[in-house]
Amino acid sequence: MSGIWGALNEAWQELRIHRTRVLLSLIGVAVAVAAITATVGLGSIARQAQMEVQEAQSGRPATIVFWASRTDGQAIEADRLREAFMAVAERYSIEYASMDYMMQQQVQLPDGALMVESRAVEPIFGEMHRVQTVEGEWFTEAHAAMLAPAVIINEVLWERLGSPDLRTHPTLELLGGTDRVAVITGVVRAEPWQREMNTGYLYMLADDYRSIVDPAMLANVYPNLEVWVPDDQAQAVQDVVVRDLRAALGENATVDAGRNDWGAWPQDPFLIMQLFVAGVAALVLLLGALGLVNISLVTLRQRIREIGIRRSFGATSGRVFFAVLLESVVGTIAAGAAGVVLAILIVRNDWLLGMMGIGSVDAPAFPVEAAVLGMACAVGTGAVAGLLPALFAMRVKVIDAIRF
Amino acid sequence: MSLLELGGVTRTVELPDDEPLHILRGVDLRLEVGDHVSIVGRSGSGKSTLLNILGLLDNPTSGTVLFDGVDVRSLSSRRRDLMRGADVGFIFQQFNLLQGRTALENVMLPLLYARGRDFWRRGELALAMLDRVGLAARASSMPEKLSGGEQQRVAIARALVRRPRLILADEPTGALDVETGATVMALLDEVAEDSGAALVTITHDVNVAALARQHYRLDRGVLSPVDVQRVIAVAGAGATL
Ligand SMILES: Nc1ncnc2c1ncn2[C@@H]1O[C@H](COP(=O)(O)OP(=O)(O)OP(=O)(O)O)[C@@H](O)[C@H]1O
Ligand SMILES: [Mg+2]
């Protein structure tokens, strides 16, 4: 105990005396740690953000999509298909199952009619795709029971309606088929591309959709059944559901299924990026470590006498080794902390977040693992950089060091 | 049992393209607690080499060194380092204070390698020792701001702060003027006496040697007793040995 504390004490004194030189050498380490922490943190944030986009579009792992049509290519009658889908989901107690109609819906805006991309789903879809609203809330069973259809629109569409306060129950007129006035109950964030292309987007409930859509239109809509199941059950679920759907829909129907969540991709799409980042970071740190070793060795030559004096007053060679090693480690810990702080400042920078298409408000918190990694790199660099000087110091011959 | 006992100690160094150099040729010496020994000898006679062996910094080429009756060559180097820290205090001609550390930090240095109470109360102990050599007021001064005599007094405080049983001084007055040297030497003699440690002083100065009670001369690696009082009587106080 007193040994460790004593060595720390020595290391600290040494750093204090050579502060200018040490500071200069540590700037490199601080910059390297900042670079690593920032790139890893940024990578992690980008990954998180990208994953959210992925999940919103294709679902979370494992999301399986089933689709069916008649063998002659025509759509299967909507109610029959829905019944078949829902029966299967119920049979296997698949809690997360949603009908998914993707279509174009015409809406009435103050300045005329507009076609918007639309999707009609069940309330549970929100959880399956982790849909986040920026105003109001996602569909609940209460919305399903409302007389007027409920819709959730994206920010682009909402802004074109004049950003009405949802507490005033603003409405949106749905055109085509039976014209209906829908109540806007929620607003979702516009994806960067939607904002750029000024593209509106609209969600409604599958039941509402079937009741208002023009039957002629419905003949050209091929809905999917989407289910979200644990990753390890994905294949089994897919097989039995396809089999049962084939049985239920009869001879002249084809049934198919597939996964399109990112968990089904053959390779982690973020791996390449992270490998690249790791490579650059390692290189930067190596340069920092080399600088540190260099400075340590240079100052050590002037310290041979000091080491001899310490040895003659009872410092063991192990103690000298440890104290010199600690000098590097204590220094790099300080540099590492500075680097991590710098990295956080950089990564939380609004301009940078904007470049990645993330607003500063909803950017994920700075990843703790990046900060931990940065500190680990700092300590590791200190240990590696201190090793050579420490070995050198340990081998100093006392009688030669104190001879004059 | 003696504190330190040398029997037939030799020290030979192999020179790259020359005959081996025999620095010490069979030195016998016995030190008891409380002894005060002086060793004189010409430059290059092997005094520092002998002192390094006495201080467990160097091993003899042949012969035995018993510290507390233990053959030091049977000890691990770590064990010897710890023993040196606990039992030996060095005073050097060039003071060898650590630059950039205050006088107090310099005196605390040996206590950094101590354990328990000595370690945790090192500040207190070091300050008391600085006070003993009359430098408590300069505790936070850097060595380069102190006079030579003051620096050597700091070095004396450092050598004694762990209460070693053996104090080794290699020409402690060599870098000081005669008067300052005499004051410093008187102080060293006094504090060593107080602590009850054995004191071995290497010197060129007869007056310094005269302070000791046993006197030796080292001549080309051979140690023999001398009678300093007789030298002074014959040649006067300015004599060299
Ligand atoms: N490791 C070594 N390698 C080669 N020669 C050495 C070594 N150590 C000591 N010597 C030589 O041995 C001789 C005695 O050295 P030592 O330092 O003991 O002398 P000294 O009596 O202390 O002299 P001085 O009074 O000048 O300090 C010198 O000639 C020195 O050059
Ligand atoms: Mg000498």
PDB file of N, CA, C and O in Angstrom, chain B residues 203-235:
ATOM      1  N   THR B 203      38.008  10.995   3.809  1.00  0.00           N
ATOM      2  CA  THR B 203      38.420  12.401   3.755  1.00  0.00           C
ATOM      3  C   THR B 203      39.883  12.551   3.365  1.00  0.00           C
ATOM      4  O   THR B 203      40.676  11.612   3.430  1.00  0.00           O
ATOM      5  N   HIS B 204      40.228  13.752   2.912  1.00  0.00           N
ATOM      6  CA  HIS B 204      41.617  14.124   2.674  1.00  0.00           C
ATOM      7  C   HIS B 204      42.129  14.984   3.809  1.00  0.00           C
ATOM      8  O   HIS B 204      43.318  15.200   3.949  1.00  0.00           O
ATOM      9  N   ASP B 205      41.175  15.498   4.594  1.00  0.00           N
ATOM     10  CA  ASP B 205      41.485  16.535   5.566  1.00  0.00           C
ATOM     11  C   ASP B 205      41.828  15.914   6.924  1.00  0.00           C
ATOM     12  O   ASP B 205      41.027  15.211   7.522  1.00  0.00           O
ATOM     13  N   VAL B 206      43.028  16.184   7.428  1.00  0.00           N
ATOM     14  CA  VAL B 206      43.466  15.608   8.701  1.00  0.00           C
ATOM     15  C   VAL B 206      42.532  16.017   9.840  1.00  0.00           C
ATOM     16  O   VAL B 206      42.210  15.214  10.708  1.00  0.00           O
ATOM     17  N   ASN B 207      42.094  17.261   9.795  1.00  0.00           N
ATOM     18  CA  ASN B 207      41.249  17.742  10.876  1.00  0.00           C
ATOM     19  C   ASN B 207      39.917  17.013  10.896  1.00  0.00           C
ATOM     20  O   ASN B 207      39.363  16.741  11.956  1.00  0.00           O
ATOM     21  N   VAL B 208      39.435  16.724   9.718  1.00  0.00           N
ATOM     22  CA  VAL B 208      38.195  15.953   9.629  1.00  0.00           C
ATOM     23  C   VAL B 208      38.445  14.539  10.156  1.00  0.00           C
ATOM     24  O   VAL B 208      37.685  14.015  10.964  1.00  0.00           O
ATOM     25  N   ALA B 209      39.565  13.977   9.725  1.00  0.00           N
ATOM     26  CA  ALA B 209      39.898  12.620  10.172  1.00  0.00           C
ATOM     27  C   ALA B 209      40.078  12.584  11.687  1.00  0.00           C
ATOM     28  O   ALA B 209      39.688  11.623  12.349  1.00  0.00           O
ATOM     29  N   ALA B 210      40.604  13.675  12.231  1.00  0.00           N
ATOM     30  CA  ALA B 210      40.885  13.714  13.660  1.00  0.00           C
ATOM     31  C   ALA B 210      39.628  13.583  14.510  1.00  0.00           C
ATOM     32  O   ALA B 210      39.681  13.163  15.659  1.00  0.00           O
ATOM     33  N   LEU B 211      38.461  13.931  13.932  1.00  0.00           N
ATOM     34  CA  LEU B 211      37.211  13.824  14.667  1.00  0.00           C
ATOM     35  C   LEU B 211      36.838  12.368  14.942  1.00  0.00           C
ATOM     36  O   LEU B 211      36.077  12.070  15.857  1.00  0.00           O
ATOM     37  N   ALA B 212      37.352  11.473  14.113  1.00  0.00           N
ATOM     38  CA  ALA B 212      37.004  10.058  14.274  1.00  0.00           C
ATOM     39  C   ALA B 212      37.806   9.438  15.409  1.00  0.00           C
ATOM     40  O   ALA B 212      38.772  10.026  15.902  1.00  0.00           O
ATOM     41  N   ARG B 213      37.367   8.239  15.835  1.00  0.00           N
ATOM     42  CA  ARG B 213      38.102   7.580  16.913  1.00  0.00           C
ATOM     43  C   ARG B 213      39.008   6.479  16.396  1.00  0.00           C
ATOM     44  O   ARG B 213      40.011   6.149  16.998  1.00  0.00           O
ATOM     45  N   GLN B 214      38.649   5.878  15.249  1.00  0.00           N
ATOM     46  CA  GLN B 214      39.554   4.919  14.621  1.00  0.00           C
ATOM     47  C   GLN B 214      39.954   5.473  13.262  1.00  0.00           C
ATOM     48  O   GLN B 214      39.116   6.049  12.568  1.00  0.00           O
ATOM     49  N   HIS B 215      41.191   5.265  12.885  1.00  0.00           N
ATOM     50  CA  HIS B 215      41.681   5.868  11.654  1.00  0.00           C
ATOM     51  C   HIS B 215      42.338   4.811  10.779  1.00  0.00           C
ATOM     52  O   HIS B 215      43.118   3.997  11.264  1.00  0.00           O
ATOM     53  N   TYR B 216      42.010   4.860   9.510  1.00  0.00           N
ATOM     54  CA  TYR B 216      42.614   3.919   8.560  1.00  0.00           C
ATOM     55  C   TYR B 216      43.124   4.672   7.357  1.00  0.00           C
ATOM     56  O   TYR B 216      42.641   5.759   7.027  1.00  0.00           O
ATOM     57  N   ARG B 217      44.096   4.040   6.721  1.00  0.00           N
ATOM     58  CA  ARG B 217      44.607   4.576   5.465  1.00  0.00           C
ATOM     59  C   ARG B 217      44.421   3.483   4.414  1.00  0.00           C
ATOM     60  O   ARG B 217      44.666   2.304   4.687  1.00  0.00           O
ATOM     61  N   LEU B 218      43.995   3.911   3.236  1.00  0.00           N
ATOM     62  CA  LEU B 218      43.865   2.962   2.135  1.00  0.00           C
ATOM     63  C   LEU B 218      44.942   3.304   1.123  1.00  0.00           C
ATOM     64  O   LEU B 218      44.997   4.426   0.624  1.00  0.00           O
ATOM     65  N   ASP B 219      45.794   2.342   0.881  1.00  0.00           N
ATOM     66  CA  ASP B 219      46.889   2.597  -0.053  1.00  0.00           C
ATOM     67  C   ASP B 219      46.915   1.498  -1.102  1.00  0.00           C
ATOM     68  O   ASP B 219      47.172   0.335  -0.797  1.00  0.00           O
ATOM     69  N   ARG B 220      46.663   1.851  -2.311  1.00  0.00           N
ATOM     70  CA  ARG B 220      46.609   0.918  -3.440  1.00  0.00           C
ATOM     71  C   ARG B 220      45.844  -0.359  -3.086  1.00  0.00           C
ATOM     72  O   ARG B 220      46.322  -1.474  -3.278  1.00  0.00           O
ATOM     73  N   GLY B 221      44.667  -0.148  -2.476  1.00  0.00           N
ATOM     74  CA  GLY B 221      43.799  -1.293  -2.213  1.00  0.00           C
ATOM     75  C   GLY B 221      44.086  -2.044  -0.930  1.00  0.00           C
ATOM     76  O   GLY B 221      43.473  -3.068  -0.670  1.00  0.00           O
ATOM     77  N   VAL B 222      45.002  -1.535  -0.136  1.00  0.00           N
ATOM     78  CA  VAL B 222      45.309  -2.198   1.137  1.00  0.00           C
ATOM     79  C   VAL B 222      44.956  -1.256   2.286  1.00  0.00           C
ATOM     80  O   VAL B 222      45.371  -0.096   2.300  1.00  0.00           O
ATOM     81  N   LEU B 223      44.150  -1.770   3.235  1.00  0.00           N
ATOM     82  CA  LEU B 223      43.683  -0.947   4.346  1.00  0.00           C
ATOM     83  C   LEU B 223      44.552  -1.219   5.579  1.00  0.00           C
ATOM     84  O   LEU B 223      44.757  -2.364   5.967  1.00  0.00           O
ATOM     85  N   SER B 224      45.053  -0.110   6.210  1.00  0.00           N
ATOM     86  CA  SER B 224      45.849  -0.303   7.425  1.00  0.00           C
ATOM     87  C   SER B 224      45.567   0.832   8.408  1.00  0.00           C
ATOM     88  O   SER B 224      45.308   1.953   8.000  1.00  0.00           O
ATOM     89  N   PRO B 225      45.621   0.538   9.722  1.00  0.00           N
ATOM     90  CA  PRO B 225      45.360   1.585  10.715  1.00  0.00           C
ATOM     91  C   PRO B 225      46.474   2.623  10.740  1.00  0.00           C
ATOM     92  O   PRO B 225      47.620   2.313  10.420  1.00  0.00           O
ATOM     93  N   VAL B 226      46.114   3.892  11.057  1.00  0.00           N
ATOM     94  CA  VAL B 226      47.128   4.936  11.218  1.00  0.00           C
ATOM     95  C   VAL B 226      46.872   5.674  12.530  1.00  0.00           C
ATOM     96  O   VAL B 226      45.754   5.675  13.048  1.00  0.00           O
ATOM     97  N   ASP B 227      47.895   6.337  13.012  1.00  0.00           N
ATOM     98  CA  ASP B 227      47.753   7.131  14.214  1.00  0.00           C
ATOM     99  C   ASP B 227      47.730   8.599  13.820  1.00  0.00           C
ATOM    100  O   ASP B 227      48.759   9.216  13.560  1.00  0.00           O
ATOM    101  N   VAL B 228      46.544   9.189  13.725  1.00  0.00           N
ATOM    102  CA  VAL B 228      46.386  10.547  13.222  1.00  0.00           C
ATOM    103  C   VAL B 228      47.021  11.558  14.173  1.00  0.00           C
ATOM    104  O   VAL B 228      47.664  12.516  13.747  1.00  0.00           O
ATOM    105  N   GLN B 229      46.875  11.334  15.463  1.00  0.00           N
ATOM    106  CA  GLN B 229      47.414  12.286  16.428  1.00  0.00           C
ATOM    107  C   GLN B 229      48.921  12.465  16.217  1.00  0.00           C
ATOM    108  O   GLN B 229      49.444  13.569  16.301  1.00  0.00           O
ATOM    109  N   ARG B 230      49.562  11.333  15.878  1.00  0.00           N
ATOM    110  CA  ARG B 230      51.003  11.407  15.662  1.00  0.00           C
ATOM    111  C   ARG B 230      51.316  12.220  14.408  1.00  0.00           C
ATOM    112  O   ARG B 230      52.227  13.020  14.376  1.00  0.00           O
ATOM    113  N   VAL B 231      50.522  12.007  13.365  1.00  0.00           N
ATOM    114  CA  VAL B 231      50.720  12.743  12.112  1.00  0.00           C
ATOM    115  C   VAL B 231      50.597  14.232  12.373  1.00  0.00           C
ATOM    116  O   VAL B 231      51.417  15.045  11.933  1.00  0.00           O
ATOM    117  N   ILE B 232      49.549  14.621  13.137  1.00  0.00           N
ATOM    118  CA  ILE B 232      49.338  16.035  13.412  1.00  0.00           C
ATOM    119  C   ILE B 232      50.506  16.589  14.234  1.00  0.00           C
ATOM    120  O   ILE B 232      51.028  17.665  13.975  1.00  0.00           O
ATOM    121  N   ALA B 233      50.924  15.799  15.222  1.00  0.00           N
ATOM    122  CA  ALA B 233      52.014  16.243  16.088  1.00  0.00           C
ATOM    123  C   ALA B 233      53.291  16.485  15.288  1.00  0.00           C
ATOM    124  O   ALA B 233      53.992  17.465  15.498  1.00  0.00           O
ATOM    125  N   VAL B 234      53.524  15.593  14.308  1.00  0.00           N
ATOM    126  CA  VAL B 234      54.753  15.693  13.529  1.00  0.00           C
ATOM    127  C   VAL B 234      54.679  16.789  12.482  1.00  0.00           C
ATOM    128  O   VAL B 234      55.559  17.617  12.345  1.00  0.00           O
ATOM    129  N   ALA B 235      53.561  16.803  11.716  1.00  0.00           N
ATOM    130  CA  ALA B 235      53.516  17.656  10.532  1.00  0.00           C
ATOM    131  C   ALA B 235      52.607  18.871  10.689  1.00  0.00           C
ATOM    132  O   ALA B 235      52.555  19.720   9.805  1.00  0.00           O
TER     133      ALA B 235
END
